[in-house]
Amino acid sequence: MAVITETKKTEKRTVRDLLLASAAAFSDKPALLAKTADGYETYTYRRLWQDTKALAATLDAKGLVGKRMLILGENGYVWALGFLAALTVGVVAVPVNKTADAEALAAIYEYTRPDAVFFADALSSSVAPLPEAAERLPFSSLDTLLAEGRALLDSGAADLTAPLDETAPAALLLVSASGEPPRAAALSNENLTFAAARVPSMLGLGKADRFLSILPLHHSYSLVFDLLTPLSVGASVAFSEGLHAIIKNMGETQPTVLTASPLIAEALARKAQKILSGYGKIHSTSSAAMSLLPTPLSAPLKKQLFRKLHLAFGGSLRTVICSGAPVGAHDLKPLSDVGIVMLECYGLCESTSAVALNPRRAPRHGSAGKPLPDCLVDVYNKGEDGIGEIRVKSGGVMLGYFEDEEATAKALSGGWLYTGDLGYLDEKGYLHVVGRKKNLMVSRTGRSIFPEELEALLHKEPFVRETVVVGFANEQRHDYDLVAVVYPDVERLFEVYGENYTIRDAEREIAAALDRVNATLPEHKRIDHFVLRGTEFAKTSARKIRRTGVASSIEDEYRKKLQK
């Protein structure tokens, strides 16, 4: 079964068109807010467009049109301005993870061969070893670059009206994992504006909304949801100072919308749960009573009743958008109980972020939502259980991998993007993602085992903070042994057992958790062993757990368990 919906709205097919239209419609409204030593500084839509034109004129004068420019630095006004100016004039933007070391940056440079590097001054030591052929444009030079551009515009020497090819490469977004050779998805203006034109109607977004940008903008998810989408409807975006300052920044900026990874969403839910515990029985009884009311009526009542919690999140938060992994209803409950709606979505860099999104008025928790308008989603090569590989056709599908025809041919065929993700469409047309094709294990009886499914079940257990399920071939059984690698919830252990809790306490709780989970599973999916770890899993910059190396890191301990 394939699902497609259509829209007939006129849309902006280049980022320049999007900015120009918003500058005209929302001129004096706040567009971007960046933290300074004196608090948040506000940049209006008029100021953003003027600065974008000025920087674009300078890039043009430097002969960078049609060439590539690396962008690396912390989220903020200067980063956003560099990206928007590049796309306004036809410079191909190459956003790079600010944590990339000199070796990784050198590999990216060799792969993309940029003619300029726009970078935060704090990263000068990483940029210094790059060949001098690439012009250095440090963030600290912005005032000079803007002054040059304004002079060019005032004199009529700059022309930003030349047509842009909306289907030509406009940005290269890196998709390779850390330690792997660089690989980038080539995205066009049409790709980048596709979701931004469709997400607002599904979420009910408008000019009164404010986003708090937390995740790094070099990811397509945050680039589209935290920058291009709000700018398309006249909303504003405040840039967070980092993960450590989320709650503080929410209080300073009063966001209505937050985009998050599952780990960030779960941290917010834990914060909500702690505050709710102070309400006692009024929490459960009031939530139960208000669940009988229509949402338009219950939401304002919940906000008033749980005012203390809402103030802790800035006072205006109504929607949290979550992408990256399934988030169970159990994890959502503390937020949904108080009227903050969490909406899961699904997408990948190769589809320029969103493929499916839960509509705000009709969410189906546990699903990745409905396909975006004009987005065709199909489940290919389905098994008896209805699960197959998710493939996508839409205006958001990438042009291909930059200078990698072999990889492009594997991912794109007949206009379809083969995502490498496994899932199914339910009877209502909602997409459910069950795991990655490369993580799939098949038991000796031919039945599928999805590690992500087991991890989601374990994560509902109160003493499990993070977990990854891996499989080891057991030659005696001629089957997989499933092993859960668990980082326990240290705060929970402290609350129950006190500061002197022991490893045995943790092992006892995790063993009981496995028993409960296994009791709900068919035999071929039951977890055979667990291994505790004393630290959190390594994360990507988007706060996703890095699975690579987890199995090898605990293999010796797993082998010891077999010998007991």
Coordinates of C-alpha atoms in Angstrom, one line a residue:
M1 CA 0.0 0.0 0.0
A2 CA 1.3 3.5 -0.9
V3 CA 0.0 6.7 0.6
I4 CA 0.1 10.1 -1.1
T5 CA -1.7 13.4 -0.3
E6 CA -1.7 16.5 -2.5
T7 CA -1.6 20.2 -2.0
K8 CA -2.3 22.9 -4.5
K9 CA -0.8 25.8 -2.6
T10 CA 1.6 28.1 -4.3
E11 CA 5.0 27.5 -2.7
K12 CA 8.4 29.2 -2.7
R13 CA 10.8 26.9 -4.5
T14 CA 14.0 28.6 -3.6
V15 CA 15.3 29.7 -0.2
R16 CA 15.7 33.2 -1.7
D17 CA 12.0 33.3 -2.6
L18 CA 11.1 32.1 0.9
L19 CA 13.2 34.9 2.5
L20 CA 12.0 37.6 0.2
A21 CA 8.3 36.7 0.7
S22 CA 8.7 36.6 4.5
A23 CA 10.6 39.9 4.6
A24 CA 7.8 41.6 2.8
A25 CA 5.0 40.0 4.9
F26 CA 6.6 40.1 8.3
S27 CA 9.1 43.0 8.0
D28 CA 9.3 44.2 11.6
K29 CA 8.5 40.9 13.3
P30 CA 11.3 39.1 15.2
A31 CA 12.9 36.4 13.0
L32 CA 16.0 35.2 14.8
L33 CA 17.1 35.7 18.4
A34 CA 20.7 35.1 19.5
K35 CA 22.2 35.0 23.0
T36 CA 24.7 37.7 23.9
A37 CA 26.4 38.7 27.1
D38 CA 23.5 41.1 27.7
G39 CA 20.7 38.7 26.9
Y40 CA 18.9 37.8 23.7
E41 CA 19.4 40.1 20.7
T42 CA 16.5 40.2 18.2
Y43 CA 16.9 40.4 14.5
T44 CA 13.7 41.3 12.5
Y45 CA 12.8 39.8 9.1
R46 CA 13.8 43.1 7.5
R47 CA 17.2 43.1 9.2
L48 CA 17.7 39.4 8.3
W49 CA 16.9 40.0 4.6
Q50 CA 19.1 43.1 4.5
D51 CA 22.1 41.3 6.0
T52 CA 21.5 38.2 3.8
K53 CA 21.6 40.4 0.7
A54 CA 24.7 42.2 1.9
L55 CA 26.6 39.0 2.7
A56 CA 25.4 37.4 -0.6
A57 CA 26.7 40.4 -2.5
T58 CA 30.1 39.9 -0.9
L59 CA 30.2 36.2 -1.7
D60 CA 29.3 37.0 -5.2
A61 CA 32.1 39.6 -5.5
K62 CA 34.5 37.0 -4.2
G63 CA 33.7 34.8 -7.2
L64 CA 32.1 32.1 -5.1
V65 CA 28.8 31.7 -7.0
G66 CA 28.6 28.1 -8.2
K67 CA 31.4 27.1 -5.9
R68 CA 31.3 25.4 -2.5
M69 CA 31.7 27.0 1.0
L70 CA 32.2 25.1 4.2
I71 CA 30.2 26.4 7.2
L72 CA 31.1 25.4 10.7
G73 CA 30.4 26.9 14.0
E74 CA 27.8 27.0 16.8
N75 CA 24.1 27.6 16.1
G76 CA 23.3 31.3 15.9
Y77 CA 22.6 34.3 13.8
V78 CA 26.0 34.3 12.0
W79 CA 25.8 30.6 11.1
A80 CA 22.2 31.0 9.8
L81 CA 23.2 34.2 7.9
G82 CA 26.1 32.4 6.2
F83 CA 23.8 29.5 5.1
L84 CA 21.0 31.8 3.9
A85 CA 23.3 34.1 2.0
A86 CA 25.0 31.3 0.2
L87 CA 21.7 29.9 -1.0
T88 CA 20.5 33.4 -1.9
V89 CA 23.3 34.0 -4.4
G90 CA 24.0 30.4 -5.6
V91 CA 27.0 29.4 -3.5
V92 CA 26.8 25.7 -2.5
A93 CA 26.7 25.5 1.3
V94 CA 28.5 22.6 3.0
P95 CA 27.5 22.7 6.7
V96 CA 30.0 20.8 8.9
N97 CA 29.8 19.5 12.4
K98 CA 31.6 22.0 14.6
T99 CA 33.1 19.1 16.6
A100 CA 35.0 17.7 13.6
D101 CA 38.7 17.4 14.4
A102 CA 41.5 18.5 12.1
E103 CA 41.7 15.0 10.5
A104 CA 38.0 14.8 9.8
L105 CA 37.9 18.3 8.5
A106 CA 40.8 17.6 6.2
A107 CA 39.0 14.6 4.7
I108 CA 35.8 16.7 4.2
Y109 CA 37.9 19.4 2.5
E110 CA 39.5 16.9 0.2
Y111 CA 36.1 15.4 -0.7
T112 CA 34.2 18.6 -1.3
R113 CA 37.0 20.9 -2.5
P114 CA 35.6 24.2 -1.2
D115 CA 36.7 27.6 -2.3
A116 CA 35.9 29.2 1.0
V117 CA 35.5 28.4 4.7
F118 CA 33.0 30.4 6.9
F119 CA 33.9 29.4 10.4
A120 CA 33.6 30.4 14.1
D121 CA 36.9 31.9 15.4
A122 CA 37.0 29.3 18.2
L123 CA 37.6 26.6 15.5
S124 CA 40.6 28.4 14.0
S125 CA 43.0 25.6 15.1
S126 CA 40.9 23.0 13.2
V127 CA 40.7 25.2 10.1
A128 CA 44.4 26.3 10.1
P129 CA 45.8 23.1 8.5
L130 CA 43.5 23.3 5.5
P131 CA 45.1 24.3 2.2
E132 CA 45.3 28.0 1.7
A133 CA 43.5 27.8 -1.6
A134 CA 40.2 28.1 0.4
E135 CA 39.6 31.6 1.5
R136 CA 39.1 32.0 5.2
L137 CA 36.0 33.9 6.3
P138 CA 35.9 33.9 10.2
F139 CA 32.7 34.8 11.9
S140 CA 34.4 37.8 13.5
S141 CA 34.8 39.3 10.0
L142 CA 31.0 39.5 9.5
D143 CA 30.8 43.3 10.0
T144 CA 33.4 43.9 7.4
L145 CA 31.8 41.4 5.0
L146 CA 28.4 43.1 5.5
A147 CA 29.9 46.6 4.9
E148 CA 31.5 45.4 1.7
G149 CA 28.2 44.0 0.5
R150 CA 26.1 47.1 1.4
A151 CA 28.5 49.2 -0.6
L152 CA 28.2 46.9 -3.6
L153 CA 24.4 47.0 -3.4
D154 CA 24.3 50.8 -2.9
S155 CA 26.5 51.3 -6.0
G156 CA 24.5 48.9 -8.1
A157 CA 27.5 46.7 -8.6
A158 CA 25.7 43.7 -7.1
D159 CA 22.8 41.9 -8.8
L160 CA 20.9 39.4 -6.8
T161 CA 18.0 39.0 -9.2
A162 CA 19.6 36.4 -11.5
P163 CA 17.4 33.3 -11.7
L164 CA 18.5 30.4 -9.5
D165 CA 18.2 26.8 -10.8
E166 CA 15.9 25.3 -8.2
T167 CA 16.9 21.8 -9.2
A168 CA 20.7 22.3 -9.1
P169 CA 22.8 21.4 -6.0
A170 CA 22.4 24.2 -3.4
A171 CA 23.8 22.4 -0.3
L172 CA 25.8 19.3 0.5
L173 CA 24.8 17.7 3.8
L174 CA 27.2 15.1 5.2
V175 CA 25.6 11.8 6.1
S176 CA 28.5 9.5 6.8
A177 CA 29.1 8.3 10.4
S178 CA 32.1 9.4 12.4
G179 CA 35.3 7.7 11.3
E180 CA 33.9 6.8 7.9
P181 CA 35.0 8.4 4.6
P182 CA 32.9 11.5 4.0
R183 CA 29.7 11.2 2.0
A184 CA 27.2 14.0 1.3
A185 CA 23.7 14.2 0.1
A186 CA 23.4 16.8 -2.7
L187 CA 20.2 18.9 -2.0
S188 CA 18.6 21.5 -4.3
N189 CA 16.6 24.6 -3.4
E190 CA 13.5 22.6 -4.3
N191 CA 14.5 19.9 -1.8
L192 CA 15.2 22.3 1.0
T193 CA 11.9 24.2 0.6
F194 CA 9.7 21.1 0.1
A195 CA 9.1 20.2 3.8
A196 CA 9.1 23.9 4.9
A197 CA 6.1 24.5 2.7
R198 CA 4.2 21.5 4.0
V199 CA 5.0 21.1 7.7
P200 CA 3.2 24.3 8.9
S201 CA -0.3 23.1 7.9
M202 CA 0.2 19.8 9.7
L203 CA 1.4 21.4 12.9
G204 CA -0.9 24.5 12.8
L205 CA 2.1 26.8 12.8
G206 CA 1.9 30.6 12.3
K207 CA 3.6 33.9 12.9
A208 CA 2.8 33.8 16.7
D209 CA 5.0 30.7 17.2
R210 CA 8.5 30.7 18.5
F211 CA 11.0 27.9 18.2
L212 CA 13.9 27.1 20.4
S213 CA 16.7 25.7 18.3
I214 CA 18.8 23.1 20.2
L215 CA 20.1 20.6 17.8
P216 CA 23.0 21.5 15.4
L217 CA 21.9 23.1 12.2
H218 CA 24.2 21.1 10.0
H219 CA 21.6 18.3 10.3
S220 CA 18.7 18.4 7.8
Y221 CA 16.2 17.8 10.6
S222 CA 17.1 20.9 12.5
L223 CA 17.9 22.9 9.4
V224 CA 14.4 22.4 8.0
F225 CA 12.4 22.3 11.3
D226 CA 14.3 25.0 13.2
L227 CA 15.2 27.4 10.5
L228 CA 13.5 27.2 7.1
T229 CA 10.0 26.1 8.4
P230 CA 9.5 28.9 11.0
L231 CA 11.0 31.5 8.6
S232 CA 8.4 30.4 6.0
V233 CA 5.4 31.4 8.2
G234 CA 6.7 34.4 10.0
A235 CA 7.5 32.6 13.2
S236 CA 10.7 33.4 15.2
V237 CA 13.7 31.2 16.2
A238 CA 15.7 31.6 19.3
F239 CA 19.1 29.8 19.5
S240 CA 19.8 27.8 22.6
E241 CA 23.2 28.1 24.3
G242 CA 23.5 24.3 24.4
L243 CA 22.0 21.2 26.0
H244 CA 23.1 22.4 29.5
A245 CA 21.0 25.6 29.2
I246 CA 17.8 24.3 27.7
I247 CA 15.6 25.0 30.7
K248 CA 17.2 28.4 31.3
N249 CA 16.8 29.4 27.6
M250 CA 13.2 28.3 27.6
G251 CA 12.5 30.6 30.5
E252 CA 14.2 33.5 28.6
T253 CA 12.6 33.0 25.2
Q254 CA 9.1 31.4 26.0
P255 CA 9.1 29.0 23.0
T256 CA 5.8 27.5 21.8
V257 CA 7.6 24.8 19.8
L258 CA 10.6 22.6 20.5
T259 CA 12.3 20.2 18.1
A260 CA 14.2 17.5 19.9
S261 CA 15.9 14.1 19.7
P262 CA 14.3 11.3 21.7
L263 CA 16.9 11.7 24.5
I264 CA 16.1 15.4 24.9
A265 CA 12.4 14.7 24.8
E266 CA 12.8 12.0 27.5
A267 CA 14.8 14.4 29.6
L268 CA 12.0 16.9 29.4
A269 CA 9.5 14.2 30.4
R270 CA 11.6 13.3 33.4
K271 CA 11.7 17.0 34.4
A272 CA 7.9 17.1 34.1
Q273 CA 7.5 14.0 36.1
K274 CA 9.5 15.4 39.0
I275 CA 7.4 18.6 39.0
L276 CA 4.2 16.6 38.7
S277 CA 5.1 14.5 41.8
G278 CA 4.6 17.7 43.8
Y279 CA 1.0 17.9 42.7
G280 CA 0.1 14.6 44.4
K281 CA -3.3 13.0 43.6
I282 CA -4.5 16.2 41.9
H283 CA -2.3 15.2 38.9
S284 CA -3.8 11.9 38.2
T285 CA -7.4 12.7 39.0
S286 CA -7.4 16.0 37.1
S287 CA -5.7 14.6 34.1
A288 CA -8.2 11.7 34.0
A289 CA -11.2 14.1 34.2
M290 CA -9.9 16.4 31.6
S291 CA -9.1 13.6 29.2
L292 CA -12.9 13.3 28.7
L293 CA -13.0 16.9 27.4
P294 CA -12.2 17.9 23.8
T295 CA -8.6 19.1 23.4
P296 CA -9.5 22.7 22.7
L297 CA -11.2 22.8 26.1
S298 CA -8.8 20.6 28.1
A299 CA -5.5 22.2 26.9
P300 CA -6.1 25.7 28.5
L301 CA -7.4 24.1 31.7
K302 CA -4.3 21.9 31.9
K303 CA -2.1 24.9 31.4
Q304 CA -3.8 26.8 34.2
L305 CA -3.8 23.8 36.6
F306 CA -0.2 22.9 36.0
R307 CA 1.0 26.4 35.8
K308 CA 4.2 25.7 37.8
L309 CA 5.3 23.1 35.2
H310 CA 4.4 25.2 32.2
L311 CA 6.4 28.1 33.7
A312 CA 9.4 25.8 34.1
F313 CA 9.3 25.3 30.4
G314 CA 8.9 29.0 29.6
G315 CA 5.1 29.3 30.0
S316 CA 4.1 28.9 26.3
L317 CA 5.3 25.5 25.2
R318 CA 2.6 23.6 23.4
T319 CA 4.3 21.3 20.9
V320 CA 7.5 19.1 21.0
I321 CA 8.5 17.5 17.7
C322 CA 10.6 14.4 18.0
S323 CA 12.6 12.6 15.4
G324 CA 15.3 9.9 15.4
A325 CA 13.8 6.9 17.2
P326 CA 10.4 5.7 18.4
V327 CA 9.2 7.3 21.6
G328 CA 6.7 5.2 23.5
A329 CA 3.4 6.5 24.9
H330 CA 4.9 5.8 28.4
D331 CA 7.6 8.3 27.8
L332 CA 5.1 10.9 26.5
K333 CA 2.7 10.7 29.4
P334 CA 4.2 13.3 31.8
L335 CA 4.1 15.9 29.0
S336 CA 0.7 15.0 27.5
D337 CA -0.9 14.9 30.9
V338 CA -0.2 18.7 31.2
G339 CA -1.3 19.6 27.7
I340 CA 2.1 19.6 25.9
V341 CA 1.7 17.6 22.7
M342 CA 4.6 15.5 21.5
L343 CA 4.5 14.7 17.8
E344 CA 6.8 12.1 16.3
C345 CA 8.1 12.4 12.8
Y346 CA 10.3 10.5 10.4
G347 CA 12.8 11.5 7.8
L348 CA 16.4 11.3 6.8
C349 CA 19.0 13.6 5.3
E350 CA 18.5 12.0 1.9
S351 CA 14.8 13.0 1.9
T352 CA 15.7 16.5 3.3
S353 CA 14.3 15.7 6.7
A354 CA 10.6 15.0 7.0
V355 CA 8.8 12.2 5.1
A356 CA 6.0 11.7 7.7
L357 CA 4.7 13.7 10.6
N358 CA 2.0 13.3 13.1
P359 CA -0.7 16.0 12.5
R360 CA -1.3 18.0 15.6
R361 CA -5.0 17.5 15.4
A362 CA -4.9 13.8 14.8
P363 CA -1.7 12.3 16.2
R364 CA -1.2 8.5 16.5
H365 CA 1.4 8.0 19.2
G366 CA 3.8 5.2 18.5
S367 CA 3.7 6.0 14.8
A368 CA 5.9 8.3 12.7
G369 CA 2.8 10.0 11.4
K370 CA 1.2 10.5 8.0
P371 CA 3.2 11.2 4.8
L372 CA 3.6 14.9 4.1
P373 CA 1.3 16.3 1.3
D374 CA 2.8 15.4 -2.1
C375 CA 5.0 12.8 -0.6
L376 CA 4.5 9.2 -1.8
V377 CA 5.5 6.6 0.8
D378 CA 5.5 2.9 0.0
V379 CA 6.5 -0.3 1.8
Y380 CA 8.6 -2.4 -0.6
N381 CA 9.2 -6.2 -0.6
K382 CA 6.9 -6.8 2.3
G383 CA 7.1 -10.0 4.4
E384 CA 4.3 -12.0 5.8
D385 CA 4.1 -9.6 8.7
G386 CA 3.5 -6.7 6.4
I387 CA 6.9 -5.2 7.2
G388 CA 9.2 -4.1 4.3
E389 CA 11.7 -1.4 3.3
I390 CA 10.3 2.1 3.3
R391 CA 10.7 3.9 0.0
V392 CA 9.8 7.5 -0.8
K393 CA 9.1 9.7 -3.8
S394 CA 8.8 13.5 -3.2
G395 CA 10.2 16.8 -4.0
G396 CA 12.4 16.4 -0.9
V397 CA 14.3 13.4 -2.2
M398 CA 18.0 14.3 -2.8
L399 CA 19.7 14.7 -6.1
G400 CA 22.1 12.0 -5.2
Y401 CA 25.3 11.5 -3.2
F402 CA 28.0 14.0 -4.2
E403 CA 30.4 12.4 -6.7
D404 CA 29.4 8.8 -5.7
E405 CA 27.5 7.2 -8.5
E406 CA 27.6 3.7 -7.0
A407 CA 26.0 4.8 -3.7
T408 CA 23.5 6.9 -5.5
A409 CA 22.4 4.0 -7.7
K410 CA 21.9 1.8 -4.6
A411 CA 19.7 4.5 -2.9
L412 CA 17.8 5.9 -5.9
S413 CA 16.0 3.8 -8.5
G414 CA 13.0 4.7 -10.7
G415 CA 12.5 7.9 -8.8
W416 CA 12.3 6.1 -5.4
L417 CA 14.5 6.7 -2.5
Y418 CA 15.2 3.4 -0.8
T419 CA 15.7 4.4 2.8
G420 CA 17.2 1.3 4.4
D421 CA 14.5 1.6 7.1
L422 CA 12.0 -1.1 7.7
G423 CA 8.3 -0.4 8.6
Y424 CA 4.7 -0.6 7.6
L425 CA 1.6 1.5 7.0
D426 CA -1.4 0.9 9.2
E427 CA -5.0 0.9 8.2
K428 CA -5.3 4.7 8.7
G429 CA -2.2 5.5 6.6
Y430 CA 0.2 6.2 9.5
L431 CA 3.8 5.1 9.0
H432 CA 5.4 2.8 11.6
V433 CA 9.2 2.4 11.6
V434 CA 10.5 -0.7 13.2
G435 CA 14.2 -0.6 12.6
R436 CA 17.1 -0.3 10.3
K437 CA 17.6 -2.9 7.5
K438 CA 21.3 -3.3 8.4
N439 CA 20.4 -4.0 12.1
L440 CA 17.9 -6.7 11.3
M441 CA 18.6 -10.2 12.6
V442 CA 16.9 -13.4 11.3
S443 CA 16.5 -16.3 13.7
R444 CA 17.2 -19.9 12.6
T445 CA 13.4 -20.3 12.0
G446 CA 13.5 -17.4 9.6
R447 CA 11.7 -14.9 11.8
S448 CA 12.8 -11.3 12.0
I449 CA 14.3 -9.7 15.1
F450 CA 14.4 -5.9 15.3
P451 CA 16.8 -4.6 18.0
E452 CA 15.1 -1.2 18.0
E453 CA 11.8 -2.9 18.9
L454 CA 13.3 -4.6 21.9
E455 CA 15.1 -1.4 23.0
A456 CA 11.9 0.5 22.9
L457 CA 10.3 -2.0 25.3
L458 CA 13.3 -2.0 27.6
H459 CA 13.3 1.8 27.7
K460 CA 9.9 1.8 29.3
E461 CA 11.3 0.1 32.3
P462 CA 12.0 2.6 35.2
F463 CA 15.6 1.6 35.9
V464 CA 16.7 1.6 32.3
R465 CA 18.1 5.0 31.1
E466 CA 19.7 3.9 27.8
T467 CA 20.1 0.6 26.0
V468 CA 21.3 -1.1 22.8
V469 CA 20.5 -4.6 21.9
V470 CA 23.1 -6.6 20.0
G471 CA 23.3 -10.2 18.7
F472 CA 26.0 -12.7 18.9
A473 CA 26.0 -15.9 16.8
N474 CA 25.8 -18.9 19.2
E475 CA 27.3 -21.9 17.3
Q476 CA 25.9 -24.4 19.8
R477 CA 22.3 -23.1 19.4
H478 CA 22.7 -22.3 15.7
D479 CA 21.0 -19.0 16.5
Y480 CA 21.5 -15.6 17.9
D481 CA 22.0 -14.8 21.5
L482 CA 20.4 -11.4 22.2
V483 CA 22.3 -9.2 24.6
A484 CA 21.0 -5.9 26.1
V485 CA 23.7 -3.5 26.9
V486 CA 22.2 -1.2 29.6
Y487 CA 23.2 2.1 31.1
P488 CA 20.9 2.1 34.2
D489 CA 19.0 5.1 35.5
V490 CA 21.4 6.2 38.3
E491 CA 19.0 8.8 39.6
R492 CA 16.3 6.2 40.0
L493 CA 18.7 3.8 41.8
F494 CA 19.7 6.6 44.2
E495 CA 16.0 7.4 44.9
V496 CA 15.2 3.8 45.7
Y497 CA 18.4 2.5 47.4
G498 CA 20.1 5.6 48.6
E499 CA 23.6 6.9 47.8
N500 CA 25.2 3.6 48.7
Y501 CA 23.4 1.5 46.1
T502 CA 25.4 -1.3 44.7
I503 CA 26.0 -3.0 41.4
R504 CA 24.0 -5.9 42.7
D505 CA 21.0 -3.6 43.2
A506 CA 21.3 -2.4 39.7
E507 CA 21.7 -6.0 38.3
R508 CA 18.7 -7.2 40.3
E509 CA 16.5 -4.4 38.9
I510 CA 17.6 -4.8 35.3
A511 CA 17.2 -8.6 35.5
A512 CA 13.6 -8.1 36.7
A513 CA 13.1 -5.6 33.9
L514 CA 14.3 -8.2 31.3
D515 CA 11.9 -10.8 32.8
R516 CA 9.0 -8.5 32.5
V517 CA 9.9 -7.6 28.9
N518 CA 10.6 -11.2 27.9
A519 CA 7.2 -12.3 29.2
T520 CA 5.6 -10.2 26.5
L521 CA 7.7 -11.5 23.7
P522 CA 7.7 -14.6 21.4
E523 CA 10.5 -17.0 22.1
H524 CA 12.7 -15.9 19.2
K525 CA 12.7 -12.3 20.4
R526 CA 13.6 -12.9 24.0
I527 CA 16.7 -11.3 25.4
D528 CA 19.2 -13.9 26.7
H529 CA 21.7 -11.7 28.6
F530 CA 22.4 -8.2 29.7
V531 CA 25.6 -6.3 30.4
L532 CA 25.7 -3.1 32.5
R533 CA 27.8 -0.2 31.5
G534 CA 28.9 2.6 33.9
T535 CA 28.7 5.5 31.4
E536 CA 26.3 6.8 28.8
F537 CA 26.6 5.6 25.3
A538 CA 28.5 7.8 22.8
K539 CA 26.2 10.1 20.9
T540 CA 26.1 11.8 17.6
S541 CA 25.8 15.6 17.5
A542 CA 22.1 15.0 17.0
R543 CA 22.0 13.2 20.3
K544 CA 21.5 9.7 18.8
I545 CA 23.3 6.7 20.3
R546 CA 26.2 5.5 18.2
R547 CA 25.7 1.8 17.7
T548 CA 29.0 1.2 16.0
G549 CA 31.4 -0.6 18.3
V550 CA 28.9 -1.4 21.1
A551 CA 28.9 -5.2 20.4
S552 CA 32.7 -5.4 20.2
S553 CA 33.0 -3.4 23.5
I554 CA 31.1 -6.1 25.5
E555 CA 31.9 -9.3 23.6
D556 CA 34.5 -10.4 26.2
E557 CA 32.0 -10.0 29.0
Y558 CA 29.3 -11.8 27.0
R559 CA 31.7 -14.8 26.4
K560 CA 32.4 -14.9 30.2
K561 CA 28.7 -15.2 30.8
L562 CA 28.5 -18.2 28.5
Q563 CA 31.2 -20.0 30.5
K564 CA 29.3 -19.6 33.8

